[in-house]
């Protein structure tokens, strides 16, 4: 039956940036769909664990700094230690730095690109090798942005990284589709999380943004749940290299 295709029972999902915001929301959604979840973060994921465990779900945290690609194999090792396999990788962790392009330092540029792009590739490669070894395919979901499509203002490294992740999603999908590995992405619109605190604190910008969202509200972590479960499940087995916008209609304008 069709709803069975959305079930993640028996699957092991890894979500980066799991202690807060959209990552926490997707951890909860994947666990509710039946997956055992490993959440990667620099800080404790206690609140994520509590939300999942109160409904009988299974969650373990992996404390790691994702700005260092040398940590990718250690993360996989930890997932295998917890659950013995891996089926789903959600590359969610990301950062944004706001500064006039003319003043951005090379160090800040590299910080954003390392986390938002380089680690996404290295983790995807690390997990795809594991999926290949297991021989049952796998699912990779990258988190893009409206700035995968638009230029943005005062966030050049972020725009460059998120535009690249959209292209990388297509590139990896092309190579790995035949191995049963689906690589897709979600482009969230303007969501109320730590990532947008600065924007939401700026009354003028916040007002301009809200006025432009057809749905008439900022998104929430819960809004990611449906697209995340779909792209991590058998229901999306013939969806490859596509980026789904969860944006209240922002891109439709
Ligand atoms: P958030 O609340 O700031 O979450 C970012 C997550 O990434 C946190 O868990 C953070 O953990 C983690 N992270 C950052 N640097 C890390 C590092 N070096 N190592 C390990 N983890 C690290 O923001 P969010 O809105 O949920 O963002 C999640 C993703 O959605 C990001 O890729 C973001 O670019 C994207 N996105 C967000 C929006 C939006 O409107 N909110 C829109 C489009 C795209 P720490 O607590 O350790 O920093």
CSV table of C-alpha atoms in Angstrom, one decimal, residues 110-250:
chain,number,residue,atom,x,y,z
A,110,UNK,CA,36.6,29.3,3.8
A,111,UNK,CA,34.7,28.6,7.1
A,112,UNK,CA,31.4,28.8,5.2
A,113,UNK,CA,32.6,26.8,2.2
A,114,UNK,CA,34.2,24.1,4.3
A,115,UNK,CA,31.0,23.4,6.3
A,116,UNK,CA,28.3,24.1,3.7
A,117,UNK,CA,30.0,22.5,0.7
A,118,UNK,CA,33.2,20.6,1.3
A,119,UNK,CA,31.8,18.5,4.1
A,120,UNK,CA,28.6,17.9,2.2
A,121,UNK,CA,30.6,16.3,-0.6
A,122,UNK,CA,33.0,14.3,1.7
A,123,UNK,CA,30.2,13.0,3.9
A,124,UNK,CA,28.1,12.0,0.8
A,125,UNK,CA,31.1,10.2,-0.6
A,126,UNK,CA,31.8,8.4,2.7
A,127,UNK,CA,28.2,7.3,3.1
A,128,UNK,CA,27.8,6.4,-0.6
A,129,UNK,CA,30.7,4.0,-0.3
A,130,UNK,CA,29.0,2.4,2.7
A,131,UNK,CA,25.7,2.1,0.8
A,132,UNK,CA,27.6,0.5,-2.1
A,133,UNK,CA,29.2,-2.0,0.4
A,134,UNK,CA,25.7,-2.9,1.8
A,135,UNK,CA,24.3,-3.3,-1.7
A,136,UNK,CA,20.8,-2.1,-0.9
A,137,UNK,CA,21.1,1.5,-2.2
A,138,UNK,CA,20.6,4.6,0.0
A,139,UNK,CA,19.2,8.1,0.2
A,140,UNK,CA,21.1,11.4,0.5
A,141,UNK,CA,19.2,14.6,1.1
A,142,UNK,CA,21.1,17.9,0.9
A,143,UNK,CA,19.7,21.1,2.4
A,144,UNK,CA,19.9,23.9,-0.1
A,145,UNK,CA,18.3,27.4,0.2
A,146,UNK,CA,16.5,30.1,-1.7
A,147,UNK,CA,20.1,31.3,-2.3
A,148,UNK,CA,20.6,28.2,-4.4
A,149,UNK,CA,18.5,30.2,-6.9
A,150,UNK,CA,19.0,33.8,-6.0
A,151,UNK,CA,22.0,36.0,-5.1
A,152,UNK,CA,21.0,37.3,-1.7
A,153,UNK,CA,22.5,40.4,0.0
A,154,UNK,CA,25.7,40.4,2.1
A,155,UNK,CA,26.0,36.6,2.2
A,156,UNK,CA,28.3,35.8,-0.8
A,157,UNK,CA,29.9,32.7,0.6
A,158,UNK,CA,26.6,31.3,1.7
A,159,UNK,CA,25.1,31.9,-1.7
A,160,UNK,CA,28.1,30.3,-3.4
A,161,UNK,CA,27.9,27.3,-1.2
A,162,UNK,CA,24.2,26.7,-1.5
A,163,UNK,CA,24.2,27.3,-5.2
A,164,UNK,CA,27.0,24.7,-5.5
A,165,UNK,CA,25.1,22.2,-3.3
A,166,UNK,CA,22.2,22.3,-5.8
A,167,UNK,CA,24.6,21.5,-8.6
A,168,UNK,CA,26.4,18.8,-6.6
A,169,UNK,CA,23.1,17.2,-5.9
A,170,UNK,CA,22.5,16.8,-9.6
A,171,UNK,CA,26.1,15.6,-10.2
A,172,UNK,CA,26.0,12.9,-7.6
A,173,UNK,CA,22.5,11.8,-8.5
A,174,UNK,CA,23.7,11.2,-12.1
A,175,UNK,CA,26.6,9.0,-11.0
A,176,UNK,CA,24.8,7.1,-8.2
A,177,UNK,CA,21.3,6.6,-9.4
A,178,UNK,CA,22.2,3.4,-11.1
A,179,UNK,CA,23.6,2.1,-7.8
A,180,UNK,CA,20.2,2.7,-6.2
A,181,UNK,CA,21.4,5.7,-4.3
A,182,UNK,CA,19.0,8.7,-4.6
A,183,UNK,CA,20.6,12.1,-4.1
A,184,UNK,CA,18.1,15.0,-3.8
A,185,UNK,CA,17.7,18.2,-1.9
A,186,UNK,CA,15.3,20.4,-0.1
A,187,UNK,CA,15.4,24.2,-0.5
A,188,UNK,CA,13.8,25.7,2.6
A,189,UNK,CA,12.4,29.2,2.3
A,190,UNK,CA,12.5,31.7,5.1
A,191,UNK,CA,12.2,29.5,8.3
A,192,UNK,CA,12.1,30.7,11.9
A,193,UNK,CA,15.4,29.2,13.3
A,194,UNK,CA,18.7,30.5,14.7
A,195,UNK,CA,19.9,30.8,11.1
A,196,UNK,CA,17.5,33.7,10.6
A,197,UNK,CA,17.6,35.4,14.0
A,198,UNK,CA,19.6,38.3,12.6
A,199,UNK,CA,17.1,38.8,9.7
A,200,UNK,CA,14.1,38.5,12.0
A,201,UNK,CA,15.6,41.0,14.4
A,202,UNK,CA,15.8,43.6,11.6
A,203,UNK,CA,12.2,44.9,11.5
A,204,UNK,CA,12.5,46.4,8.0
A,205,UNK,CA,14.0,43.3,6.4
A,206,UNK,CA,11.7,40.9,8.3
A,207,UNK,CA,8.7,42.9,7.1
A,208,UNK,CA,9.9,42.9,3.5
A,209,UNK,CA,10.4,39.2,3.6
A,210,UNK,CA,7.1,38.4,5.2
A,211,UNK,CA,5.3,40.6,2.7
A,212,UNK,CA,6.8,38.6,-0.2
A,213,UNK,CA,5.9,35.1,1.1
A,214,UNK,CA,2.7,33.9,-0.6
A,215,UNK,CA,1.8,31.7,2.4
A,216,UNK,CA,1.9,34.8,4.6
A,217,UNK,CA,4.1,33.3,7.3
A,218,UNK,CA,7.7,32.2,8.1
A,219,UNK,CA,8.3,28.4,7.8
A,220,UNK,CA,8.9,26.1,10.8
A,221,UNK,CA,11.0,23.0,11.3
A,222,UNK,CA,7.8,21.0,11.2
A,223,UNK,CA,7.2,22.2,7.6
A,224,UNK,CA,10.3,20.2,6.5
A,225,UNK,CA,8.8,16.9,7.8
A,226,UNK,CA,6.8,15.8,4.7
A,227,UNK,CA,9.5,16.5,2.1
A,228,UNK,CA,12.2,15.0,4.3
A,229,UNK,CA,10.3,11.7,4.9
A,230,UNK,CA,9.4,11.5,1.2
A,231,UNK,CA,12.9,12.0,-0.1
A,232,UNK,CA,14.3,9.5,2.5
A,233,UNK,CA,11.7,6.8,1.7
A,234,UNK,CA,11.0,4.2,-1.0
A,235,UNK,CA,8.2,6.6,-2.2
A,236,UNK,CA,10.9,8.7,-3.9
A,237,UNK,CA,12.9,5.8,-5.5
A,238,UNK,CA,12.5,7.3,-9.0
A,239,UNK,CA,13.3,10.9,-7.9
A,240,UNK,CA,16.9,11.8,-8.7
A,241,UNK,CA,18.9,15.0,-8.5
A,242,UNK,CA,15.9,17.2,-7.8
A,243,UNK,CA,15.6,20.0,-5.3
A,244,UNK,CA,12.2,20.4,-3.7
A,245,UNK,CA,11.3,23.9,-2.4
A,246,UNK,CA,9.6,24.1,1.0
A,247,UNK,CA,9.2,27.9,0.8
A,248,UNK,CA,5.5,28.9,1.2
A,249,UNK,CA,5.6,29.9,-2.5
A,250,UNK,CA,8.6,32.2,-2.4
